[in-house]
PDB file of C-alpha atoms in Angstrom:
ATOM      1  CA  MET A   1     107.784  89.513  81.191  1.00 41.00           C
ATOM      2  CA  ILE A   2     108.734  92.906  79.944  1.00 51.00           C
ATOM      3  CA  ILE A   3     111.555  93.254  77.449  1.00 54.00           C
ATOM      4  CA  GLU A   4     112.824  96.722  76.704  1.00 56.00           C
ATOM      5  CA  PHE A   5     114.811  97.543  73.603  1.00 58.00           C
ATOM      6  CA  VAL A   6     117.062 100.592  73.625  1.00 52.00           C
ATOM      7  CA  GLY A   7     119.411 101.695  70.892  1.00 59.00           C
ATOM      8  CA  ALA A   8     119.676 102.430  67.189  1.00 59.00           C
ATOM      9  CA  ASN A   9     118.447  98.979  66.089  1.00 61.00           C
ATOM     10  CA  ALA A  10     115.714  98.688  68.693  1.00 61.00           C
ATOM     11  CA  GLU A  11     112.970  98.045  66.142  1.00 71.00           C
ATOM     12  CA  THR A  12     114.959  95.270  64.451  1.00 65.00           C
ATOM     13  CA  ALA A  13     115.725  93.644  67.785  1.00 62.00           C
ATOM     14  CA  GLU A  14     112.067  93.894  68.811  1.00 71.00           C
ATOM     15  CA  LYS A  15     110.952  92.172  65.592  1.00 72.00           C
ATOM     16  CA  SER A  16     113.562  89.446  66.051  1.00 69.00           C
ATOM     17  CA  VAL A  17     112.455  88.696  69.611  1.00 65.00           C
ATOM     18  CA  ALA A  18     108.791  88.869  68.596  1.00 73.00           C
ATOM     19  CA  ALA A  19     109.438  86.260  65.880  1.00 71.00           C
ATOM     20  CA  LEU A  20     111.180  84.019  68.405  1.00 62.00           C
ATOM     21  CA  MET A  21     108.321  84.366  70.892  1.00 62.00           C
ATOM     22  CA  SER A  22     105.809  83.611  68.144  1.00 73.00           C
ATOM     23  CA  SER A  23     107.659  80.374  67.365  1.00 68.00           C
ATOM     24  CA  TRP A  24     107.168  79.425  71.041  1.00 60.00           C
ATOM     25  CA  GLY A  25     103.439  80.091  70.765  1.00 69.00           C
ATOM     26  CA  TYR A  26     103.403  83.442  72.576  1.00 68.00           C
ATOM     27  CA  GLN A  27     102.213  86.674  71.050  1.00 76.00           C
ATOM     28  CA  PRO A  28     104.126  89.696  72.317  1.00 70.00           C
ATOM     29  CA  GLU A  29     102.044  92.577  73.595  1.00 74.00           C
ATOM     30  CA  PRO A  30     103.323  96.122  73.773  1.00 69.00           C
ATOM     31  CA  ALA A  31     103.737  97.383  77.316  1.00 61.00           C
ATOM     32  CA  PRO A  32     101.549 100.301  78.283  1.00 62.00           C
ATOM     33  CA  SER A  33     103.489 103.517  78.205  1.00 61.00           C
ATOM     34  CA  ALA A  34     103.766 105.223  81.544  1.00 56.00           C
ATOM     35  CA  GLU A  35     103.689 108.973  81.768  1.00 58.00           C
ATOM     36  CA  PRO A  36     106.600 110.357  83.767  1.00 55.00           C
ATOM     37  CA  ALA A  37     105.771 112.259  86.916  1.00 52.00           C
ATOM     38  CA  ASN A  38     106.026 116.017  86.550  1.00 60.00           C
ATOM     39  CA  ASP A  39     107.233 116.634  90.094  1.00 59.00           C
ATOM     40  CA  PRO A  40     110.710 115.175  90.750  1.00 62.00           C
ATOM     41  CA  ASP A  41     109.818 114.632  94.432  1.00 63.00           C
ATOM     42  CA  THR A  42     106.766 112.539  93.572  1.00 62.00           C
ATOM     43  CA  LYS A  43     107.189 108.814  94.134  1.00 66.00           C
ATOM     44  CA  VAL A  44     105.104 106.483  92.040  1.00 66.00           C
ATOM     45  CA  VAL A  45     104.288 102.893  92.975  1.00 71.00           C
ATOM     46  CA  ASP A  46     104.011 100.598  89.998  1.00 75.00           C
ATOM     47  CA  PRO A  47     100.968  98.371  90.604  1.00 76.00           C
ATOM     48  CA  ILE A  48     102.369  95.656  88.358  1.00 79.00           C
ATOM     49  CA  SER A  49     105.578  95.502  90.391  1.00 77.00           C
ATOM     50  CA  VAL A  50     103.642  95.361  93.646  1.00 75.00           C
ATOM     51  CA  THR A  51     101.433  92.587  92.270  1.00 80.00           C
ATOM     52  CA  ALA A  52     104.483  90.640  91.102  1.00 77.00           C
ATOM     53  CA  LEU A  53     106.045  91.004  94.538  1.00 72.00           C
ATOM     54  CA  VAL A  54     102.913  89.807  96.309  1.00 75.00           C
ATOM     55  CA  VAL A  55     102.557  86.840  93.960  1.00 77.00           C
ATOM     56  CA  SER A  56     106.219  85.860  94.363  1.00 76.00           C
ATOM     57  CA  ILE A  57     106.155  85.760  98.171  1.00 78.00           C
ATOM     58  CA  PRO A  58     104.474  82.317  98.484  1.00 79.00           C
ATOM     59  CA  SER A  59     106.888  80.731  96.014  1.00 78.00           C
ATOM     60  CA  ALA A  60     109.841  82.268  97.848  1.00 77.00           C
ATOM     61  CA  MET A  61     108.549  80.895 101.139  1.00 80.00           C
ATOM     62  CA  LEU A  62     108.130  77.472  99.541  1.00 81.00           C
ATOM     63  CA  ALA A  63     111.684  77.615  98.186  1.00 82.00           C
ATOM     64  CA  VAL A  64     113.053  78.466 101.640  1.00 83.00           C
ATOM     65  CA  ALA A  65     111.038  75.608 103.166  1.00 85.00           C
ATOM     66  CA  ASP A  66     112.390  73.223 100.514  1.00 86.00           C
ATOM     67  CA  ILE A  67     115.959  74.312 101.229  1.00 89.00           C
ATOM     68  CA  ALA A  68     115.477  73.878 104.964  1.00 88.00           C
ATOM     69  CA  ASP A  69     113.970  70.423 104.387  1.00 87.00           C
ATOM     70  CA  ARG A  70     116.870  69.468 102.103  1.00 88.00           C
ATOM     71  CA  ILE A  71     119.401  70.614 104.734  1.00 90.00           C
ATOM     72  CA  ARG A  72     117.670  68.556 107.426  1.00 86.00           C
ATOM     73  CA  LYS A  73     117.519  65.490 105.187  1.00 88.00           C
ATOM     74  CA  ARG A  74     121.143  65.989 104.131  1.00 90.00           C
ATOM     75  CA  ARG A  75     122.271  65.947 107.772  1.00 87.00           C
ATOM     76  CA  ARG A  76     120.356  62.742 108.372  1.00 85.00           C
ATOM     77  CA  ALA A  77     121.778  61.193 105.217  1.00 85.00           C
ATOM     78  CA  SER A  78     125.273  62.197 106.316  1.00 87.00           C
ATOM     79  CA  GLU A  79     124.729  60.564 109.703  1.00 87.00           C
ATOM     80  CA  LEU A  80     123.433  57.404 108.040  1.00 86.00           C
ATOM     81  CA  ILE A  81     126.423  57.222 105.689  1.00 86.00           C
ATOM     82  CA  GLU A  82     128.804  57.845 108.579  1.00 87.00           C
ATOM     83  CA  ARG A  83     127.188  54.987 110.481  1.00 84.00           C
ATOM     84  CA  ALA A  84     127.511  52.742 107.423  1.00 84.00           C
ATOM     85  CA  GLN A  85     131.208  53.605 107.191  1.00 87.00           C
ATOM     86  CA  GLN A  86     131.694  52.763 110.876  1.00 86.00           C
ATOM     87  CA  LEU A  87     129.941  49.446 110.358  1.00 83.00           C
ATOM     88  CA  GLY A  88     132.084  48.829 107.285  1.00 80.00           C
ATOM     89  CA  ALA A  89     135.153  49.092 109.511  1.00 81.00           C
ATOM     90  CA  GLN A  90     133.584  46.287 111.546  1.00 77.00           C
ATOM     91  CA  GLN A  91     133.236  44.131 108.410  1.00 79.00           C
ATOM     92  CA  VAL A  92     129.505  44.831 107.982  1.00 78.00           C
ATOM     93  CA  ALA A  93     128.256  45.984 104.586  1.00 79.00           C
ATOM     94  CA  VAL A  94     125.322  48.365 104.533  1.00 80.00           C
ATOM     95  CA  ARG A  95     123.551  48.538 101.187  1.00 81.00           C
ATOM     96  CA  LEU A  96     120.680  50.576  99.882  1.00 79.00           C
ATOM     97  CA  VAL A  97     118.361  48.324  97.922  1.00 77.00           C
ATOM     98  CA  CYS A  98     116.595  50.104  95.111  1.00 74.00           C
ATOM     99  CA  GLU A  99     114.078  48.627  92.678  1.00 75.00           C
ATOM    100  CA  ASP A 100     116.662  48.006  89.973  1.00 77.00           C
ATOM    101  CA  ARG A 101     119.952  47.829  91.874  1.00 78.00           C
ATOM    102  CA  SER A 102     121.721  47.719  95.204  1.00 79.00           C
ATOM    103  CA  VAL A 103     124.241  50.372  96.273  1.00 82.00           C
ATOM    104  CA  ASP A 104     126.846  50.337  99.053  1.00 83.00           C
ATOM    105  CA  LEU A 105     125.688  53.071 101.405  1.00 83.00           C
ATOM    106  CA  ALA A 106     129.182  53.832 102.696  1.00 85.00           C
ATOM    107  CA  THR A 107     130.354  54.899  99.218  1.00 90.00           C
ATOM    108  CA  LEU A 108     127.619  57.481  98.647  1.00 88.00           C
ATOM    109  CA  THR A 109     127.616  61.193  99.372  1.00 92.00           C
ATOM    110  CA  PRO A 110     124.603  62.644 101.178  1.00 91.00           C
ATOM    111  CA  ASP A 111     123.388  64.257  97.948  1.00 91.00           C
ATOM    112  CA  GLN A 112     123.672  60.985  96.031  1.00 90.00           C
ATOM    113  CA  LEU A 113     121.687  59.207  98.732  1.00 85.00           C
ATOM    114  CA  LEU A 114     118.961  61.851  98.676  1.00 87.00           C
ATOM    115  CA  ASP A 115     118.793  61.677  94.875  1.00 87.00           C
ATOM    116  CA  LEU A 116     118.479  57.890  94.976  1.00 84.00           C
ATOM    117  CA  ILE A 117     115.681  58.103  97.514  1.00 80.00           C
ATOM    118  CA  ALA A 118     113.914  60.796  95.512  1.00 82.00           C
ATOM    119  CA  ASP A 119     114.058  58.658  92.356  1.00 79.00           C
ATOM    120  CA  GLU A 120     112.305  55.750  94.058  1.00 73.00           C
ATOM    121  CA  PRO A 121     108.513  55.574  93.855  1.00 71.00           C
ATOM    122  CA  SER A 122     106.887  56.146  97.208  1.00 63.00           C
ATOM    123  CA  ALA A 123     105.780  53.066  99.101  1.00 49.00           C
ATOM    124  CA  THR A 124     102.016  53.166  99.446  1.00 42.00           C
TER     125      THR A 124
END
């Protein structure tokens, strides 16, 4: 992470943040100073930025996959809850049995159902 301090009290702010980082167990390192390009038409590619972009791509893809999976599971949970509500109209109670409790499925939201399922240890 790069933190830049600009202003009249930049040195004081830098020392304050450095003390905070030290209390977390991190030692701040000064960023290498970059020399500005002499030609205004010259475009410079920052290798650190490119590296950060390349490293962040897999995590972004994983996040998108997780969101897509959550959307798919949420639809299924919604359908299951809707079915439980229909069965409730026919005097049939549908309950989700967890390790420590039992919950009426028709009263849950899809997100609550997914959270309950996620909290349960996997059956192996």
